[in-house]
Amino acid sequence: MVLVLGFVFGFQDLEMLAYDTGQPAYSMIWVDPGQGDDGRDGATRETALRTLREAWDRIPSGSALTTAYHIALTSGTLAESGLPVYMEQRYASFEHPILISAAAGPGTTILNGPLNVFDCRYLYFVDLVIGDPVTGYDPLHYEACDHILVRRCEVRGSRAISHETLKMNQCQYVFIEDSDIHGAEENAIDGVAIQYGHIRRSHIHDGGDWAAYLKGGSAYFVIEGNIFYDAVVGGFTAGQGTGLEYMVSPWLHYEAMDIKVINNLVHHVDGAAFGVNGGLRILIAHNTAYHIGLRSHLFETVFGSRSCDGDIARCQSNLALGAWGVHQTEFAALVPDRSVYVYNNLFFNPQGVQSQWQHLTVFGPGANPAGAIPVGTVVCDQDFRMAGNWIWNGPADLPLGIGDDQGCGPSHPTCSETALRTQNRINQAIPDLTEPSLEDFRPDPSGNMADEVASSIPNFDPSGQPSPPLAPVGTLSNQVQRDFSGATRSGAPTIGAYQIQAGQVLDSFPLVLPHWTFVNGAWDTVLALVNRSNVAATVEMTAFDSTGNSLGSKVISIPAGKGWRNSLISEFPNMSGLAGWLGLNPGGADVTGLLTFTFLSSGGTSSLSLADSFSSQLTLSGLREDSSWISGLALVNLASTSQSVSLNLVSLIDGSGQQVQRNLAPGEKWVTLLRDLFSGPIPTYSFVQVKGSAALTGFALSFSNGNSQIVAVPGH
């Protein structure tokens, strides 16, 4: 059954970089926490309601919606008293979803309290700040929902008093994108019995347990392009331990199955970077982990746990369907691992940092107690494969953590010590990274990682699936086509999260387009070129992402005196979900051009001309910051080396200033709001003086509330 979303039921979609929300015709409900009134109709900004609670109550409950609703919140803070106590039983659809968003963009609207969502469908949260880290609670909790989207949101809890930050139980089609999720006694993300979806391009951190895990029969997820950090037990694990009564059929055996964990960064976690605790067909590939494992090891494949936590009747009902587990509360069953593939990851601990005991933990055979299912001895190393990994961690004689009474003994067909030492680069050389101490984990293009070829990753075998009940088989292909930044892994794939790109002298381009964006399908970028020469022009366009990685080149021909116009996503399909800049070489022809970028939901549009001169010093003018406008800037480092840049914000009214420093990596395009860059008050009208040491280009950018008007002013 093919869904409107464009993916097939029972499979993971590795190519869906952003969930497609379609183009519904929304009925607007406006909320203004400062000036609104719940006695109004809410149909326009001028007649806005005051609370989200009132707006939510105006959406019909308990039956299928025939209208799409967009609750647009103006800038400000909504107190907990203005939020719905429970958001439940709203039955939206792909054609008629519910969108709740901050009208002025990310970070401008704060929901200062928890949201509890039960039995809702097609509910999208976009650009919101959710949670109150002072009072705690679990800031965002979903149960029994399907098609939920969290995009460009900050979900904020407290390490001291929030149990978990984002909690999801018994949900399907869950999409978390470009968000910052942090602050919990235990896990920043905890998913129990959730199937189908992805977690992409998010910062997940500040947890007292794992930064994130999916367990309890969770399946068919892609975990890609995230940064996991500042967690005690570890970064990300597939599986853990679950009460059988919380699981749903047919996912009643493994704790996690068909999970692909690719192109992520993990740093500064006390425990393992990654783990598998009771998983089937789990891929851990092309990730980079740094400063990890201090409490024991770098990676683990260990047993999951299956208990009955009190609802004995429900446990017995699931056992009758063929589940693994127990029907009493006195003991728990061990859940095995099968087909765990760990390929082409970089595990790097700098000098003075090492895992305490060993590199890995692979549990040996375990005996399930009488009355537990599966019956008898279970293992964690069946079809366990680990190849192409680069490990630099501790002394040369640090134990691997296998053999003896552990798994992967001398006769194991795929993971004996001989096999692991032969197929992985373990403490042979320090990997050459750009600046890992500053969290720049890109490999040096001229360093030793360029000489190491990643291993080919085999696809999964669908055999060995337990039944009854028989859960669908996920995507068996394990091919990783891009890297952390979205750049294509062409030629010889690089170990770790970043692909080393072919060398490019960044400041050699005669023309530069300092901005393009298609992030989450919210923007469109169109380029128009004019050949003013009396001969045909051959223009080579090279696209770079925001980190300076090349996404490839495209050559177009423009006849003499003619023009060319197209959306850049048509020219560079792999740029979907990304943002960056473009270098153009017209081969000596006289070519000029204009970029037009449009915020699709509001129709707000602006334009930029191609930059044809570059300097280490720029002035960015036209900045405005008040109740109606918010401003920021974008800079591109065109040098092939890092450079330190000073930025001085100057008031046009009284000349007062604030100054900050920022280091820009080679080719980096940096975008920031003034309010995020400078700690003091932002003047209503201002300009920014930029001083670096090498070639720069950039522009000032201002948005009206709701992005209905956008002003872009090139730097000079």
CSV table of N, CA, C and O in Angstrom, one decimal, residues 130-186:
chain,number,residue,atom,x,y,z
A,130,ILE,N,9.0,24.7,23.3
A,130,ILE,CA,8.0,23.9,24.1
A,130,ILE,C,8.7,23.5,25.4
A,130,ILE,O,9.8,22.9,25.4
A,131,GLY,N,8.1,23.8,26.5
A,131,GLY,CA,8.5,23.4,27.8
A,131,GLY,C,9.0,24.5,28.7
A,131,GLY,O,9.4,25.6,28.3
A,132,ASP,N,9.0,24.2,30.0
A,132,ASP,CA,9.5,25.2,31.0
A,132,ASP,C,10.5,24.5,31.9
A,132,ASP,O,10.2,23.6,32.8
A,133,PRO,N,11.8,24.7,31.7
A,133,PRO,CA,12.8,24.0,32.4
A,133,PRO,C,12.9,24.4,33.9
A,133,PRO,O,13.6,23.7,34.7
A,134,VAL,N,12.1,25.4,34.3
A,134,VAL,CA,12.1,25.8,35.7
A,134,VAL,C,11.2,24.9,36.5
A,134,VAL,O,11.6,24.4,37.6
A,135,THR,N,10.0,24.6,36.0
A,135,THR,CA,9.0,23.8,36.7
A,135,THR,C,9.2,22.3,36.4
A,135,THR,O,8.6,21.5,37.1
A,136,GLY,N,9.9,22.0,35.2
A,136,GLY,CA,10.1,20.6,34.9
A,136,GLY,C,9.0,20.0,34.1
A,136,GLY,O,8.7,20.5,33.0
A,137,TYR,N,8.4,18.9,34.5
A,137,TYR,CA,7.5,18.1,33.8
A,137,TYR,C,8.3,17.4,32.6
A,137,TYR,O,9.4,17.6,32.4
A,138,ASP,N,7.5,16.6,31.9
A,138,ASP,CA,8.0,16.1,30.6
A,138,ASP,C,7.5,17.1,29.5
A,138,ASP,O,6.3,17.1,29.3
A,139,PRO,N,8.3,17.9,28.9
A,139,PRO,CA,7.8,19.0,28.1
A,139,PRO,C,6.9,18.5,26.9
A,139,PRO,O,5.9,19.2,26.7
A,140,LEU,N,7.1,17.4,26.3
A,140,LEU,CA,6.3,17.0,25.1
A,140,LEU,C,6.1,15.5,25.2
A,140,LEU,O,7.1,14.7,25.2
A,141,HIS,N,4.9,15.1,25.2
A,141,HIS,CA,4.5,13.7,25.4
A,141,HIS,C,3.4,13.3,24.4
A,141,HIS,O,2.4,13.9,24.4
A,142,TYR,N,3.7,12.3,23.6
A,142,TYR,CA,2.7,11.7,22.7
A,142,TYR,C,2.4,10.3,23.1
A,142,TYR,O,3.2,9.5,23.5
A,143,GLU,N,1.1,10.0,22.9
A,143,GLU,CA,0.7,8.6,23.1
A,143,GLU,C,-0.4,8.3,22.1
A,143,GLU,O,-1.4,9.1,21.8
A,144,ALA,N,-0.3,7.1,21.4
A,144,ALA,CA,-1.3,6.6,20.5
A,144,ALA,C,-1.6,7.6,19.4
A,144,ALA,O,-2.8,7.8,19.0
A,145,CYS,N,-0.6,8.2,18.8
A,145,CYS,CA,-0.8,9.1,17.7
A,145,CYS,C,-0.2,8.6,16.5
A,145,CYS,O,0.7,7.7,16.5
A,146,ASP,N,-0.6,9.2,15.3
A,146,ASP,CA,0.1,8.8,14.1
A,146,ASP,C,0.3,10.1,13.2
A,146,ASP,O,-0.6,11.0,13.3
A,147,HIS,N,1.4,10.1,12.4
A,147,HIS,CA,1.7,11.2,11.6
A,147,HIS,C,1.9,12.5,12.4
A,147,HIS,O,1.1,13.4,12.4
A,148,ILE,N,3.0,12.5,13.2
A,148,ILE,CA,3.3,13.6,14.0
A,148,ILE,C,4.6,14.2,13.5
A,148,ILE,O,5.6,13.4,13.2
A,149,LEU,N,4.7,15.5,13.5
A,149,LEU,CA,5.9,16.2,13.0
A,149,LEU,C,6.3,17.2,14.0
A,149,LEU,O,5.5,18.0,14.5
A,150,VAL,N,7.6,17.2,14.3
A,150,VAL,CA,8.3,18.2,15.2
A,150,VAL,C,9.4,18.7,14.3
A,150,VAL,O,10.4,18.1,14.1
A,151,ARG,N,9.2,20.0,13.9
A,151,ARG,CA,10.2,20.6,12.9
A,151,ARG,C,10.7,21.9,13.4
A,151,ARG,O,9.9,22.8,13.8
A,152,ARG,N,12.0,22.1,13.5
A,152,ARG,CA,12.6,23.4,13.9
A,152,ARG,C,12.1,23.8,15.2
A,152,ARG,O,11.9,25.0,15.5
A,153,CYS,N,11.9,22.9,16.1
A,153,CYS,CA,11.4,23.2,17.5
A,153,CYS,C,12.5,23.1,18.5
A,153,CYS,O,13.4,22.3,18.3
A,154,GLU,N,12.4,23.8,19.6
A,154,GLU,CA,13.2,23.6,20.8
A,154,GLU,C,12.3,22.9,21.8
A,154,GLU,O,11.3,23.6,22.2
A,155,VAL,N,12.6,21.7,22.2
A,155,VAL,CA,11.9,21.1,23.3
A,155,VAL,C,12.8,21.1,24.5
A,155,VAL,O,13.8,20.4,24.5
A,156,ARG,N,12.5,21.8,25.6
A,156,ARG,CA,13.4,22.1,26.6
A,156,ARG,C,12.9,21.6,28.0
A,156,ARG,O,11.8,21.9,28.4
A,157,GLY,N,13.7,20.8,28.6
A,157,GLY,CA,13.4,20.3,29.9
A,157,GLY,C,14.5,20.6,30.9
A,157,GLY,O,15.4,21.5,30.6
A,158,SER,N,14.5,20.0,32.1
A,158,SER,CA,15.4,20.2,33.1
A,158,SER,C,16.1,18.9,33.5
A,158,SER,O,15.5,17.9,33.7
A,159,ARG,N,17.5,19.0,33.5
A,159,ARG,CA,18.3,17.8,33.9
A,159,ARG,C,17.9,17.4,35.3
A,159,ARG,O,18.0,16.2,35.6
A,160,ALA,N,17.5,18.3,36.1
A,160,ALA,CA,17.2,18.0,37.5
A,160,ALA,C,15.8,17.4,37.8
A,160,ALA,O,15.7,16.5,38.6
A,161,ILE,N,14.8,17.9,37.0
A,161,ILE,CA,13.4,17.6,37.4
A,161,ILE,C,12.5,17.1,36.3
A,161,ILE,O,11.4,16.7,36.6
A,162,SER,N,13.0,17.2,35.0
A,162,SER,CA,12.2,16.6,33.9
A,162,SER,C,12.6,15.1,33.8
A,162,SER,O,13.8,14.8,33.5
A,163,HIS,N,11.6,14.2,33.9
A,163,HIS,CA,12.0,12.8,33.7
A,163,HIS,C,12.5,12.5,32.3
A,163,HIS,O,13.6,12.0,32.2
A,164,GLU,N,11.8,13.0,31.3
A,164,GLU,CA,12.3,12.9,29.9
A,164,GLU,C,11.8,14.1,29.2
A,164,GLU,O,10.9,14.7,29.6
A,165,THR,N,12.5,14.4,28.0
A,165,THR,CA,12.2,15.6,27.3
A,165,THR,C,11.1,15.4,26.3
A,165,THR,O,10.0,16.0,26.3
A,166,LEU,N,11.3,14.5,25.3
A,166,LEU,CA,10.3,14.1,24.3
A,166,LEU,C,10.0,12.6,24.5
A,166,LEU,O,10.9,11.8,24.2
A,167,LYS,N,8.8,12.3,24.9
A,167,LYS,CA,8.4,11.0,25.1
A,167,LYS,C,7.3,10.6,24.1
A,167,LYS,O,6.4,11.3,23.9
A,168,MET,N,7.5,9.4,23.5
A,168,MET,CA,6.5,8.9,22.5
A,168,MET,C,6.2,7.5,22.8
A,168,MET,O,7.1,6.6,22.9
A,169,ASN,N,4.9,7.2,23.0
A,169,ASN,CA,4.4,5.8,23.2
A,169,ASN,C,3.4,5.4,22.2
A,169,ASN,O,2.5,6.1,21.9
A,170,GLN,N,3.6,4.2,21.7
A,170,GLN,CA,2.6,3.5,20.8
A,170,GLN,C,2.1,4.5,19.7
A,170,GLN,O,0.9,4.7,19.5
A,171,CYS,N,3.1,5.1,19.0
A,171,CYS,CA,2.8,6.0,17.9
A,171,CYS,C,3.4,5.4,16.6
A,171,CYS,O,4.3,4.6,16.6
A,172,GLN,N,2.9,5.9,15.5
A,172,GLN,CA,3.4,5.5,14.1
A,172,GLN,C,3.6,6.8,13.3
A,172,GLN,O,2.8,7.8,13.4
A,173,TYR,N,4.5,6.7,12.4
A,173,TYR,CA,4.9,7.8,11.5
A,173,TYR,C,5.2,9.1,12.3
A,173,TYR,O,4.5,10.0,12.4
A,174,VAL,N,6.4,9.0,12.8
A,174,VAL,CA,6.9,10.1,13.7
A,174,VAL,C,8.1,10.7,13.0
A,174,VAL,O,9.1,10.0,12.6
A,175,PHE,N,8.1,12.0,12.8
A,175,PHE,CA,9.1,12.7,12.1
A,175,PHE,C,9.6,13.9,12.9
A,175,PHE,O,8.9,14.8,13.2
A,176,ILE,N,10.9,13.8,13.3
A,176,ILE,CA,11.6,14.8,14.1
A,176,ILE,C,12.7,15.4,13.3
A,176,ILE,O,13.6,14.7,12.8
A,177,GLU,N,12.6,16.7,13.0
A,177,GLU,CA,13.6,17.3,12.1
A,177,GLU,C,14.1,18.7,12.6
A,177,GLU,O,13.3,19.5,13.1
A,178,ASP,N,15.4,18.9,12.5
A,178,ASP,CA,16.0,20.2,12.7
A,178,ASP,C,15.6,20.8,14.0
A,178,ASP,O,15.4,22.0,14.1
A,179,SER,N,15.6,20.0,15.1
A,179,SER,CA,15.1,20.5,16.4
A,179,SER,C,16.2,20.4,17.4
A,179,SER,O,17.2,19.7,17.2
A,180,ASP,N,16.0,21.0,18.5
A,180,ASP,CA,16.9,21.0,19.7
A,180,ASP,C,16.1,20.5,20.8
A,180,ASP,O,15.2,21.1,21.3
A,181,ILE,N,16.5,19.3,21.3
A,181,ILE,CA,15.8,18.6,22.3
A,181,ILE,C,16.7,18.2,23.5
A,181,ILE,O,17.7,17.5,23.3
A,182,HIS,N,16.4,18.8,24.6
A,182,HIS,CA,17.4,18.7,25.7
A,182,HIS,C,16.8,18.8,27.1
A,182,HIS,O,15.8,19.4,27.3
A,183,GLY,N,17.5,18.3,28.1
A,183,GLY,CA,17.2,18.5,29.5
A,183,GLY,C,16.3,17.4,30.1
A,183,GLY,O,15.1,17.5,30.0
A,184,ALA,N,16.9,16.4,30.7
A,184,ALA,CA,16.1,15.3,31.3
A,184,ALA,C,16.9,14.5,32.3
A,184,ALA,O,18.1,14.4,32.1
A,185,GLU,N,16.2,14.1,33.3
A,185,GLU,CA,16.9,13.2,34.3
A,185,GLU,C,17.3,11.9,33.6
A,185,GLU,O,18.4,11.4,33.9
A,186,GLU,N,16.5,11.4,32.6
A,186,GLU,CA,16.9,10.2,31.9
A,186,GLU,C,17.2,10.5,30.4
A,186,GLU,O,18.3,11.0,30.1
